[in-house]
mmCIF file of C-alpha atoms in Angstrom:
data_model
loop_
_atom_site.group_PDB
_atom_site.id
_atom_site.type_symbol
_atom_site.label_atom_id
_atom_site.label_comp_id
_atom_site.label_asym_id
_atom_site.label_seq_id
_atom_site.Cartn_x
_atom_site.Cartn_y
_atom_site.Cartn_z
ATOM 1 C CA MET A 1 97.829 130.554 130.344
ATOM 2 C CA SER A 2 101.090 128.922 131.306
ATOM 3 C CA LEU A 3 102.564 125.683 132.498
ATOM 4 C CA ALA A 4 102.983 127.278 135.927
ATOM 5 C CA ASN A 5 99.275 128.138 136.137
ATOM 6 C CA ASN A 6 98.408 124.596 135.107
ATOM 7 C CA ILE A 7 100.585 123.032 137.786
ATOM 8 C CA GLU A 8 99.209 125.395 140.424
ATOM 9 C CA PHE A 9 95.681 124.442 139.329
ATOM 10 C CA LEU A 10 96.473 120.740 139.691
ATOM 11 C CA ARG A 11 98.009 121.342 143.113
ATOM 12 C CA ARG A 12 94.834 123.045 144.359
ATOM 13 C CA LEU A 13 92.365 120.729 142.602
ATOM 14 C CA PRO A 14 91.620 118.456 145.621
ATOM 15 C CA LYS A 15 90.502 121.555 147.574
ATOM 16 C CA LEU A 16 87.980 122.637 144.936
ATOM 17 C CA ASN A 17 85.147 120.386 146.070
ATOM 18 C CA GLY A 18 82.488 122.788 144.825
ATOM 19 C CA PHE A 19 84.163 123.353 141.450
ATOM 20 C CA ASN A 20 81.683 122.341 138.739
ATOM 21 C CA GLY A 21 82.848 124.287 135.708
ATOM 22 C CA LEU A 22 85.951 125.591 133.987
ATOM 23 C CA GLY A 23 84.976 129.262 133.807
ATOM 24 C CA ASP A 24 87.876 131.388 132.594
ATOM 25 C CA ILE A 25 90.188 128.377 132.586
ATOM 26 C CA GLY A 26 88.681 127.090 129.344
ATOM 27 C CA ARG A 27 88.090 130.386 127.589
ATOM 28 C CA ASN A 28 90.778 129.775 124.960
ATOM 29 C CA LEU A 29 89.751 126.200 124.222
ATOM 30 C CA ARG A 30 87.207 126.981 121.479
ATOM 31 C CA PRO A 31 88.571 125.995 118.027
ATOM 32 C CA PRO A 32 88.364 128.343 115.025
ATOM 33 C CA ALA A 33 85.289 127.727 112.893
ATOM 34 C CA ASP A 34 87.184 127.515 109.600
ATOM 35 C CA SER A 35 89.797 124.947 110.612
ATOM 36 C CA PRO A 36 90.757 122.362 107.958
ATOM 37 C CA LEU A 37 91.408 119.742 110.661
ATOM 38 C CA LEU A 38 89.142 116.698 110.841
ATOM 39 C CA GLU A 39 88.530 114.608 113.945
ATOM 40 C CA THR A 40 88.909 110.815 114.086
ATOM 41 C CA VAL A 41 87.078 109.225 117.001
ATOM 42 C CA ASP A 42 88.136 105.567 116.779
ATOM 43 C CA PHE A 43 91.915 105.098 116.783
ATOM 44 C CA GLY A 44 92.546 102.514 119.483
ATOM 45 C CA SER A 45 92.145 102.033 123.212
ATOM 46 C CA ASN A 46 93.258 105.660 123.788
ATOM 47 C CA PRO A 47 94.514 105.202 127.376
ATOM 48 C CA GLY A 48 95.368 108.908 127.624
ATOM 49 C CA ALA A 49 91.842 110.006 126.612
ATOM 50 C CA LEU A 50 93.111 112.474 123.982
ATOM 51 C CA ARG A 51 91.305 113.700 120.853
ATOM 52 C CA MET A 52 92.709 113.063 117.373
ATOM 53 C CA PHE A 53 92.679 115.735 114.660
ATOM 54 C CA SER A 54 94.432 115.520 111.298
ATOM 55 C CA PHE A 55 94.818 117.181 107.925
ATOM 56 C CA VAL A 56 95.777 115.465 104.671
ATOM 57 C CA PRO A 57 96.041 117.785 101.636
ATOM 58 C CA ASP A 58 94.360 116.748 98.391
ATOM 59 C CA HIS A 59 97.625 117.272 96.507
ATOM 60 C CA ARG A 60 100.334 115.390 98.348
ATOM 61 C CA GLN A 61 103.362 113.227 97.905
ATOM 62 C CA ALA A 62 102.650 109.671 96.731
ATOM 63 C CA VAL A 63 103.782 108.365 100.125
ATOM 64 C CA PRO A 64 103.584 111.433 102.349
ATOM 65 C CA ALA A 65 105.579 112.217 105.434
ATOM 66 C CA LEU A 66 103.734 112.864 108.697
ATOM 67 C CA VAL A 67 104.272 115.721 111.150
ATOM 68 C CA VAL A 68 102.770 115.360 114.638
ATOM 69 C CA VAL A 69 102.138 118.799 116.185
ATOM 70 C CA LEU A 70 101.462 119.202 119.925
ATOM 71 C CA HIS A 71 99.826 122.427 121.121
ATOM 72 C CA GLY A 72 100.657 124.355 124.279
ATOM 73 C CA CYS A 73 98.577 125.102 127.376
ATOM 74 C CA GLY A 74 95.343 126.981 126.816
ATOM 75 C CA GLN A 75 95.383 126.091 123.114
ATOM 76 C CA THR A 76 93.498 123.676 120.881
ATOM 77 C CA ALA A 77 94.821 121.682 117.955
ATOM 78 C CA ALA A 78 92.960 123.901 115.493
ATOM 79 C CA GLY A 79 93.959 127.108 117.253
ATOM 80 C CA TYR A 80 97.649 126.217 117.275
ATOM 81 C CA ASP A 81 97.467 125.108 113.654
ATOM 82 C CA LEU A 82 96.000 128.473 112.675
ATOM 83 C CA GLY A 83 98.639 130.323 114.692
ATOM 84 C CA ALA A 84 101.704 128.318 113.664
ATOM 85 C CA GLY A 85 100.592 127.702 110.062
ATOM 86 C CA TRP A 86 101.202 123.972 109.852
ATOM 87 C CA SER A 87 98.257 123.088 107.584
ATOM 88 C CA THR A 88 99.366 125.825 105.157
ATOM 89 C CA LEU A 89 102.817 124.255 105.071
ATOM 90 C CA ALA A 90 101.238 120.832 104.548
ATOM 91 C CA LYS A 91 99.315 122.160 101.528
ATOM 92 C CA HIS A 92 102.449 123.698 100.018
ATOM 93 C CA TYR A 93 104.683 120.682 100.528
ATOM 94 C CA GLY A 94 102.340 117.715 100.395
ATOM 95 C CA PHE A 95 102.808 116.088 103.806
ATOM 96 C CA ALA A 96 100.180 114.873 106.284
ATOM 97 C CA LEU A 97 99.482 116.476 109.621
ATOM 98 C CA LEU A 98 98.416 114.928 112.947
ATOM 99 C CA MET A 99 97.412 117.226 115.801
ATOM 100 C CA PRO A 100 96.462 115.499 119.070
ATOM 101 C CA GLN A 101 94.398 117.583 121.484
ATOM 102 C CA GLN A 102 94.175 117.505 125.259
ATOM 103 C CA GLN A 103 90.785 117.386 126.990
ATOM 104 C CA SER A 104 89.782 119.555 129.942
ATOM 105 C CA SER A 105 88.732 116.402 131.778
ATOM 106 C CA ASN A 106 92.410 115.367 131.787
ATOM 107 C CA ASN A 107 93.893 118.789 132.462
ATOM 108 C CA GLY A 108 91.983 121.946 133.351
ATOM 109 C CA ASN A 109 94.251 124.206 131.311
ATOM 110 C CA GLY A 110 94.415 121.927 128.291
ATOM 111 C CA CYS A 111 98.094 121.053 128.824
ATOM 112 C CA PHE A 112 99.580 117.705 127.928
ATOM 113 C CA ASN A 113 100.569 115.956 131.162
ATOM 114 C CA TRP A 114 104.271 115.873 130.416
ATOM 115 C CA PHE A 115 105.273 115.339 134.084
ATOM 116 C CA ASN A 116 102.874 112.522 135.026
ATOM 117 C CA PRO A 117 104.697 109.147 135.020
ATOM 118 C CA GLU A 118 101.564 107.324 133.853
ATOM 119 C CA ASP A 119 101.374 109.572 130.772
ATOM 120 C CA THR A 120 105.062 109.621 129.885
ATOM 121 C CA ALA A 121 105.997 105.932 129.823
ATOM 122 C CA ARG A 122 106.102 103.787 126.717
ATOM 123 C CA ASP A 123 102.756 102.059 126.012
ATOM 124 C CA SER A 124 101.035 104.082 128.710
ATOM 125 C CA GLY A 125 98.694 107.050 128.966
ATOM 126 C CA GLU A 126 98.945 110.037 126.659
ATOM 127 C CA ALA A 127 102.165 108.866 125.006
ATOM 128 C CA CYS A 128 100.465 105.629 123.967
ATOM 129 C CA SER A 129 97.400 107.501 122.692
ATOM 130 C CA ILE A 130 99.602 109.585 120.373
ATOM 131 C CA ARG A 131 101.338 106.437 119.172
ATOM 132 C CA GLN A 132 97.949 104.907 118.358
ATOM 133 C CA MET A 133 96.981 108.000 116.381
ATOM 134 C CA ILE A 134 100.096 107.629 114.264
ATOM 135 C CA ALA A 135 99.194 103.996 113.607
ATOM 136 C CA ARG A 136 95.727 105.102 112.471
ATOM 137 C CA MET A 137 97.314 107.624 110.091
ATOM 138 C CA GLU A 138 99.402 104.813 108.627
ATOM 139 C CA LEU A 139 96.270 102.779 107.946
ATOM 140 C CA ASP A 140 94.189 105.632 106.569
ATOM 141 C CA VAL A 141 96.773 107.594 104.596
ATOM 142 C CA GLY A 142 99.648 105.209 103.943
ATOM 143 C CA ILE A 143 102.270 107.568 105.376
ATOM 144 C CA ASP A 144 105.977 106.941 104.965
ATOM 145 C CA GLY A 145 106.924 105.191 108.218
ATOM 146 C CA ARG A 146 110.513 106.405 107.824
ATOM 147 C CA ARG A 147 109.463 110.056 107.686
ATOM 148 C CA VAL A 148 107.442 110.646 110.831
ATOM 149 C CA PHE A 149 108.289 113.779 112.838
ATOM 150 C CA VAL A 150 107.025 115.468 115.988
ATOM 151 C CA THR A 151 107.090 119.050 117.255
ATOM 152 C CA GLY A 152 105.397 121.040 120.001
ATOM 153 C CA LEU A 153 105.279 124.234 122.060
ATOM 154 C CA SER A 154 105.666 124.559 125.840
ATOM 155 C CA ALA A 155 103.826 121.603 127.425
ATOM 156 C CA GLY A 156 103.585 120.279 123.866
ATOM 157 C CA GLY A 157 107.349 120.751 123.578
ATOM 158 C CA ALA A 158 107.877 118.834 126.797
ATOM 159 C CA MET A 159 105.549 116.138 125.422
ATOM 160 C CA THR A 160 107.629 116.115 122.230
ATOM 161 C CA SER A 161 110.602 115.205 124.433
ATOM 162 C CA VAL A 162 108.493 112.374 125.843
ATOM 163 C CA MET A 163 107.570 110.987 122.417
ATOM 164 C CA LEU A 164 111.142 111.122 121.096
ATOM 165 C CA ALA A 165 112.431 109.304 124.179
ATOM 166 C CA THR A 166 109.705 106.674 124.564
ATOM 167 C CA TYR A 167 109.269 105.882 120.845
ATOM 168 C CA PRO A 168 112.610 106.800 119.223
ATOM 169 C CA GLU A 169 112.197 104.106 116.549
ATOM 170 C CA LEU A 170 109.009 105.829 115.400
ATOM 171 C CA PHE A 171 110.454 109.269 114.649
ATOM 172 C CA ALA A 172 113.055 110.449 112.166
ATOM 173 C CA GLY A 173 113.270 113.800 113.933
ATOM 174 C CA GLY A 174 111.686 116.272 116.317
ATOM 175 C CA ALA A 175 111.571 119.966 117.198
ATOM 176 C CA ILE A 176 111.029 121.342 120.706
ATOM 177 C CA ILE A 177 109.875 124.936 121.213
ATOM 178 C CA ALA A 178 110.132 126.378 124.747
ATOM 179 C CA GLY A 179 110.003 122.880 126.241
ATOM 180 C CA LEU A 180 111.934 120.784 128.743
ATOM 181 C CA PRO A 181 114.223 117.730 128.598
ATOM 182 C CA PHE A 182 112.759 114.275 128.981
ATOM 183 C CA GLY A 183 112.588 112.758 132.448
ATOM 184 C CA VAL A 184 113.456 115.834 134.548
ATOM 185 C CA ALA A 185 110.073 115.868 136.313
ATOM 186 C CA THR A 186 107.930 113.079 137.727
ATOM 187 C CA ASN A 187 105.799 115.250 140.023
ATOM 188 C CA MET A 188 104.628 118.855 140.385
ATOM 189 C CA ARG A 189 107.509 119.966 142.604
ATOM 190 C CA GLU A 190 110.078 118.740 140.096
ATOM 191 C CA ALA A 191 108.088 120.264 137.237
ATOM 192 C CA LEU A 192 108.145 123.695 138.882
ATOM 193 C CA SER A 193 111.853 123.374 139.589
ATOM 194 C CA GLY A 194 112.540 122.439 135.982
ATOM 195 C CA MET A 195 110.444 125.260 134.586
ATOM 196 C CA TYR A 196 111.797 128.074 136.721
ATOM 197 C CA GLN A 197 115.304 126.995 137.682
ATOM 198 C CA SER A 198 116.275 124.268 135.202
ATOM 199 C CA PRO A 199 118.973 122.696 137.385
ATOM 200 C CA SER A 200 122.031 121.671 135.391
ATOM 201 C CA ARG A 201 122.585 117.920 135.169
ATOM 202 C CA PRO A 202 125.511 115.863 133.847
ATOM 203 C CA ALA A 203 125.184 115.046 130.151
ATOM 204 C CA GLY A 204 125.454 111.317 130.797
ATOM 205 C CA GLU A 205 122.635 111.430 133.339
ATOM 206 C CA LEU A 206 120.377 113.248 130.891
ATOM 207 C CA GLY A 207 121.287 110.874 128.082
ATOM 208 C CA ASP A 208 120.554 107.853 130.260
ATOM 209 C CA LEU A 209 117.016 109.119 130.849
ATOM 210 C CA VAL A 210 116.398 108.802 127.108
ATOM 211 C CA ARG A 211 118.271 105.531 126.658
ATOM 212 C CA ASN A 212 116.405 103.909 129.555
ATOM 213 C CA ALA A 213 112.967 104.925 128.262
ATOM 214 C CA SER A 214 112.925 102.106 125.688
ATOM 215 C CA ASN A 215 114.961 99.169 124.422
ATOM 216 C CA HIS A 216 115.982 101.109 121.322
ATOM 217 C CA GLN A 217 119.677 101.013 120.437
ATOM 218 C CA GLY A 218 119.646 103.549 117.602
ATOM 219 C CA PRO A 219 119.676 105.218 115.198
ATOM 220 C CA TRP A 220 118.239 108.165 117.132
ATOM 221 C CA PRO A 221 115.995 110.982 115.894
ATOM 222 C CA LYS A 222 117.587 114.281 114.934
ATOM 223 C CA LEU A 223 116.486 117.349 116.882
ATOM 224 C CA SER A 224 115.847 121.078 116.480
ATOM 225 C CA VAL A 225 115.540 123.202 119.650
ATOM 226 C CA TRP A 226 113.957 126.689 119.843
ATOM 227 C CA HIS A 227 113.687 129.026 122.845
ATOM 228 C CA GLY A 228 113.194 132.728 123.507
ATOM 229 C CA SER A 229 115.930 134.315 125.607
ATOM 230 C CA ALA A 230 113.335 136.425 127.502
ATOM 231 C CA ASP A 231 111.073 133.481 128.382
ATOM 232 C CA ARG A 232 109.826 133.878 131.967
ATOM 233 C CA THR A 233 107.540 130.836 131.895
ATOM 234 C CA VAL A 234 110.032 128.114 130.977
ATOM 235 C CA ASN A 235 113.627 129.019 131.826
ATOM 236 C CA PRO A 236 115.723 129.332 128.628
ATOM 237 C CA ALA A 237 118.385 127.172 130.298
ATOM 238 C CA ASN A 238 116.078 124.253 129.468
ATOM 239 C CA ALA A 239 117.105 124.606 125.819
ATOM 240 C CA ASP A 240 120.720 124.012 126.824
ATOM 241 C CA GLU A 241 119.710 120.977 128.856
ATOM 242 C CA ILE A 242 117.696 119.533 125.950
ATOM 243 C CA VAL A 243 120.642 120.012 123.604
ATOM 244 C CA LYS A 244 122.978 118.481 126.183
ATOM 245 C CA GLN A 245 120.674 115.473 126.559
ATOM 246 C CA TRP A 246 120.515 114.703 122.841
ATOM 247 C CA LEU A 247 124.176 115.426 122.140
ATOM 248 C CA ASP A 248 124.962 112.718 124.683
ATOM 249 C CA VAL A 249 122.473 110.343 123.062
ATOM 250 C CA HIS A 250 124.058 110.987 119.643
ATOM 251 C CA GLN A 251 127.578 110.876 121.163
ATOM 252 C CA LEU A 252 128.434 114.312 119.806
ATOM 253 C CA PRO A 253 130.762 116.883 121.416
ATOM 254 C CA SER A 254 129.350 119.698 123.521
ATOM 255 C CA ALA A 255 130.966 122.453 121.431
ATOM 256 C CA PRO A 256 128.922 123.421 118.338
ATOM 257 C CA MET A 257 130.484 122.541 114.999
ATOM 258 C CA SER A 258 129.116 125.662 113.365
ATOM 259 C CA GLU A 259 127.525 128.925 114.499
ATOM 260 C CA ALA A 260 125.714 131.442 112.316
ATOM 261 C CA GLU A 261 122.769 133.827 112.220
ATOM 262 C CA VAL A 262 119.477 132.954 110.555
ATOM 263 C CA ASP A 263 117.070 135.851 110.064
ATOM 264 C CA GLY A 264 119.084 137.739 112.663
ATOM 265 C CA TYR A 265 119.088 135.020 115.347
ATOM 266 C CA PRO A 266 121.958 132.750 116.469
ATOM 267 C CA ARG A 267 121.859 129.124 115.401
ATOM 268 C CA GLN A 268 124.228 126.397 116.586
ATOM 269 C CA ILE A 269 124.719 123.187 114.602
ATOM 270 C CA TRP A 270 126.134 119.711 115.241
ATOM 271 C CA TRP A 271 126.791 117.148 112.489
ATOM 272 C CA ASN A 272 127.140 113.400 112.540
ATOM 273 C CA ALA A 273 130.022 111.489 110.915
ATOM 274 C CA ASP A 274 128.244 111.647 107.561
ATOM 275 C CA GLY A 275 128.087 115.431 107.626
ATOM 276 C CA GLU A 276 124.323 115.469 108.267
ATOM 277 C CA THR A 277 122.876 118.058 110.664
ATOM 278 C CA THR A 278 121.796 116.041 113.691
ATOM 279 C CA VAL A 279 121.179 118.655 116.399
ATOM 280 C CA GLU A 280 120.524 122.374 115.984
ATOM 281 C CA SER A 281 119.569 125.106 118.429
ATOM 282 C CA TYR A 282 117.974 128.526 117.803
ATOM 283 C CA THR A 283 118.014 131.276 120.440
ATOM 284 C CA ILE A 284 115.361 133.903 119.699
ATOM 285 C CA THR A 285 116.824 136.909 121.486
ATOM 286 C CA ASN A 286 114.461 139.088 123.529
ATOM 287 C CA MET A 287 111.473 136.849 122.764
ATOM 288 C CA ALA A 288 109.096 135.742 125.536
ATOM 289 C CA HIS A 289 107.343 132.368 125.882
ATOM 290 C CA GLY A 290 105.882 131.193 122.590
ATOM 291 C CA THR A 291 106.318 130.063 119.000
ATOM 292 C CA PRO A 292 108.264 132.522 116.802
ATOM 293 C CA LEU A 293 106.473 133.608 113.616
ATOM 294 C CA GLY A 294 107.740 135.242 110.448
ATOM 295 C CA ILE A 295 108.302 134.773 106.731
ATOM 296 C CA GLY A 296 109.893 131.594 105.386
ATOM 297 C CA ASP A 297 112.736 131.411 102.894
ATOM 298 C CA ASN A 298 110.092 131.030 100.179
ATOM 299 C CA ASP A 299 108.741 134.531 101.046
ATOM 300 C CA GLU A 300 105.519 133.006 102.388
ATOM 301 C CA ARG A 301 104.110 133.926 105.789
ATOM 302 C CA TYR A 302 102.939 131.030 107.945
ATOM 303 C CA GLY A 303 100.614 131.446 110.909
ATOM 304 C CA ALA A 304 99.058 134.375 112.752
ATOM 305 C CA GLN A 305 99.840 136.115 116.031
ATOM 306 C CA GLY A 306 97.957 135.064 119.150
ATOM 307 C CA ALA A 307 98.490 133.806 122.678
ATOM 308 C CA PHE A 308 102.023 132.339 122.785
ATOM 309 C CA LEU A 309 102.342 132.914 119.016
ATOM 310 C CA ILE A 310 104.810 135.764 118.629
ATOM 311 C CA GLU A 311 105.878 137.765 115.583
ATOM 312 C CA ALA A 312 109.669 137.534 115.676
ATOM 313 C CA GLY A 313 110.781 137.895 112.072
ATOM 314 C CA ILE A 314 111.573 134.186 111.749
ATOM 315 C CA SER A 315 109.161 131.378 110.891
ATOM 316 C CA SER A 316 109.964 128.499 113.212
ATOM 317 C CA SER A 317 107.383 126.299 111.489
ATOM 318 C CA TYR A 318 108.990 126.796 108.070
ATOM 319 C CA HIS A 319 112.532 126.244 109.363
ATOM 320 C CA ILE A 320 111.445 123.152 111.285
ATOM 321 C CA ALA A 321 109.760 121.722 108.168
ATOM 322 C CA ASN A 322 112.965 122.448 106.263
ATOM 323 C CA PHE A 323 115.029 120.742 108.987
ATOM 324 C CA PHE A 324 112.763 117.713 108.598
ATOM 325 C CA GLY A 325 113.515 117.704 104.846
ATOM 326 C CA LEU A 326 109.918 118.455 103.869
ATOM 327 C CA THR A 327 110.274 121.647 101.799
ATOM 328 C CA GLU A 328 111.632 120.141 98.585
ATOM 329 C CA TRP A 329 108.331 118.833 97.190
ATOM 330 C CA ILE A 330 106.206 121.582 95.647
ATOM 331 C CA ARG A 331 102.740 121.058 94.207
ATOM 332 C CA GLN A 332 102.743 121.303 90.430
ATOM 333 C CA PRO A 333 99.699 121.841 88.203
ATOM 334 C CA ALA A 334 98.390 118.623 86.691
ATOM 335 C CA LYS A 335 99.501 117.956 83.124
ATOM 336 C CA GLU A 336 98.006 115.573 80.624
ATOM 337 C CA VAL A 337 100.449 112.740 79.922
ATOM 338 C CA PRO A 338 100.113 110.620 76.769
ATOM 339 C CA LYS A 339 99.110 107.067 77.604
ATOM 340 C CA ALA A 340 102.283 105.565 76.172
ATOM 341 C CA ALA A 341 104.457 107.934 78.201
ATOM 342 C CA ALA A 342 102.386 107.231 81.318
ATOM 343 C CA LYS A 343 102.986 103.488 80.944
ATOM 344 C CA GLU A 344 106.752 104.000 80.617
ATOM 345 C CA THR A 345 106.746 106.303 83.661
ATOM 346 C CA ALA A 346 104.847 103.713 85.667
ATOM 347 C CA LYS A 347 107.309 100.983 84.681
ATOM 348 C CA ALA A 348 110.258 103.155 85.661
ATOM 349 C CA ALA A 349 108.648 104.020 88.990
ATOM 350 C CA VAL A 350 108.133 100.356 89.816
ATOM 351 C CA LYS A 351 111.759 99.575 89.014
ATOM 352 C CA THR A 352 113.078 102.313 91.299
ATOM 353 C CA ILE A 353 111.098 101.399 94.427
ATOM 354 C CA PRO A 354 113.466 99.623 96.883
ATOM 355 C CA ALA A 355 112.278 96.220 98.002
ATOM 356 C CA ALA A 356 112.207 97.309 101.652
ATOM 357 C CA GLU A 357 109.561 99.910 100.876
ATOM 358 C CA GLY A 358 107.085 97.515 99.301
ATOM 359 C CA THR A 359 104.320 96.249 101.561
ATOM 360 C CA THR A 360 101.232 94.161 101.124
ATOM 361 C CA ASP A 361 97.848 95.251 102.438
ATOM 362 C CA LEU A 362 98.194 92.664 105.208
ATOM 363 C CA THR A 363 101.596 94.002 106.242
ATOM 364 C CA ARG A 364 100.215 97.526 106.340
ATOM 365 C CA ALA A 365 97.262 96.393 108.442
ATOM 366 C CA LEU A 366 99.442 94.528 110.935
ATOM 367 C CA TRP A 367 102.171 97.156 111.206
ATOM 368 C CA PRO A 368 100.462 99.390 113.804
ATOM 369 C CA MET A 369 99.805 96.373 116.024
ATOM 370 C CA THR A 370 103.352 95.107 115.879
ATOM 371 C CA THR A 371 106.297 97.441 115.382
ATOM 372 C CA LEU A 372 104.567 100.845 115.388
ATOM 373 C CA GLY A 373 107.732 102.365 113.997
ATOM 374 C CA ARG A 374 109.873 102.549 110.920
ATOM 375 C CA ARG A 375 109.643 99.138 109.335
ATOM 376 C CA PRO A 376 112.716 97.015 109.993
ATOM 377 C CA GLU A 377 114.867 95.786 107.158
ATOM 378 C CA PRO A 378 114.498 92.085 106.244
ATOM 379 C CA ALA A 379 116.320 89.839 108.711
ATOM 380 C CA SER A 380 118.584 88.511 105.968
ATOM 381 C CA ALA A 381 119.862 91.931 105.005
ATOM 382 C CA ALA A 382 123.382 92.744 106.119
ATOM 383 C CA PRO A 383 123.695 95.819 108.364
ATOM 384 C CA PRO A 384 124.604 98.926 106.353
ATOM 385 C CA LYS A 385 128.192 100.075 106.502
ATOM 386 C CA ARG A 386 128.738 103.532 107.960
ATOM 387 C CA ALA A 387 130.003 105.886 105.311
ATOM 388 C CA GLY A 388 133.122 107.953 105.932
ATOM 389 C CA ILE A 389 132.695 111.660 106.431
ATOM 390 C CA ASP A 390 131.988 113.562 103.236
ATOM 391 C CA VAL A 391 134.413 116.483 103.472
ATOM 392 C CA SER A 392 132.807 118.304 100.554
ATOM 393 C CA ALA A 393 129.364 118.033 102.169
ATOM 394 C CA VAL A 394 130.700 119.333 105.476
ATOM 395 C CA ILE A 395 132.312 122.357 103.793
ATOM 396 C CA THR A 396 129.106 123.061 101.875
ATOM 397 C CA ARG A 397 127.051 122.911 105.076
ATOM 398 C CA ALA A 398 129.466 125.225 106.880
ATOM 399 C CA LEU A 399 129.309 127.785 104.067
ATOM 400 C CA THR A 400 125.531 127.522 103.953
ATOM 401 C CA ALA A 401 125.228 127.959 107.715
ATOM 402 C CA ALA A 402 127.476 131.022 107.513
ATOM 403 C CA GLY A 403 125.250 132.529 104.840
ATOM 404 C CA LEU A 404 127.930 132.299 102.143
ATOM 405 C CA MET A 405 126.032 129.788 100.047
ATOM 406 C CA LYS A 406 122.360 129.134 99.301
#
């Protein structure tokens, strides 16, 4: 099933007066029986009428990061998790996972409504429902509010664009697979045009769509973009438009700062003034519409082939997790620590926690109802000074991108 089929279905829906079942439309919407995802029913007003699924590994970081994963059309949260391998990654690296799921009552093909204005505005519809789910994860799990990320495929990729634009203060980064830029469609005609033709727009116009979606003034989330060059469902030119949009938001030049091959595929990279990778783009040559699968740098395979889940020799899920900075923590077997040593370790840990990270139970309870984003620094704190560019770091990144360093 594709975004095009979904839009055509919505266009014809008023004519289907006798339609009383989904038939073949919902045939892929049954979740796998052995999914580790758990459903949470009560997470807020849920104006978008979505379902909330999550996975929190038993062995995890003390204050885990959160990755929000948005499935594509004709998929379920559990089905996409099985295919893309996100819960396996979460087990290996100790982060939490949130996987919203569309309902057939909202969209016959199970697509997120990325082109409906009522679902793509801040504090409205499906975008607001996903925000409320993140707030519930903060209450239940105690996630690190400064390490929340979002990724998605196809309609989920387009919805990832929506979340990054409407709640930029909430996310440290995002990854869009075979998606579209934010704000290029507000109705079905524009959605079809964007999918098939992807009209080129000025960078400033695209950037303004993001800047005008909220009152946020920065910093902005970093972004990874993935697209198959043989995609006939969502025009690959959309990847260029997404990159163009976020380069303008980050005020970065259009020319890539580095180009290299990763697992045989071209990758373009842009850095900020501190030498940190801010925008990257992967072109998966000769790949159709879907999420590319393969083996990660740790020689582990993540995911399994299926509809829109394509063996390509590169694990997008692993590389996206690495781009988010989530692949450094590795679960270690528990060791018995002498009580005296444990006390000293606890004292040292308390001393090294920055004051801005400490919260009371009341603060944690109120946070989802107030800021719903990375917690602001105390009002009395002076704004941080921007560091000069680290030449050594830039050289190291260039060598790494070129495959000359590990």
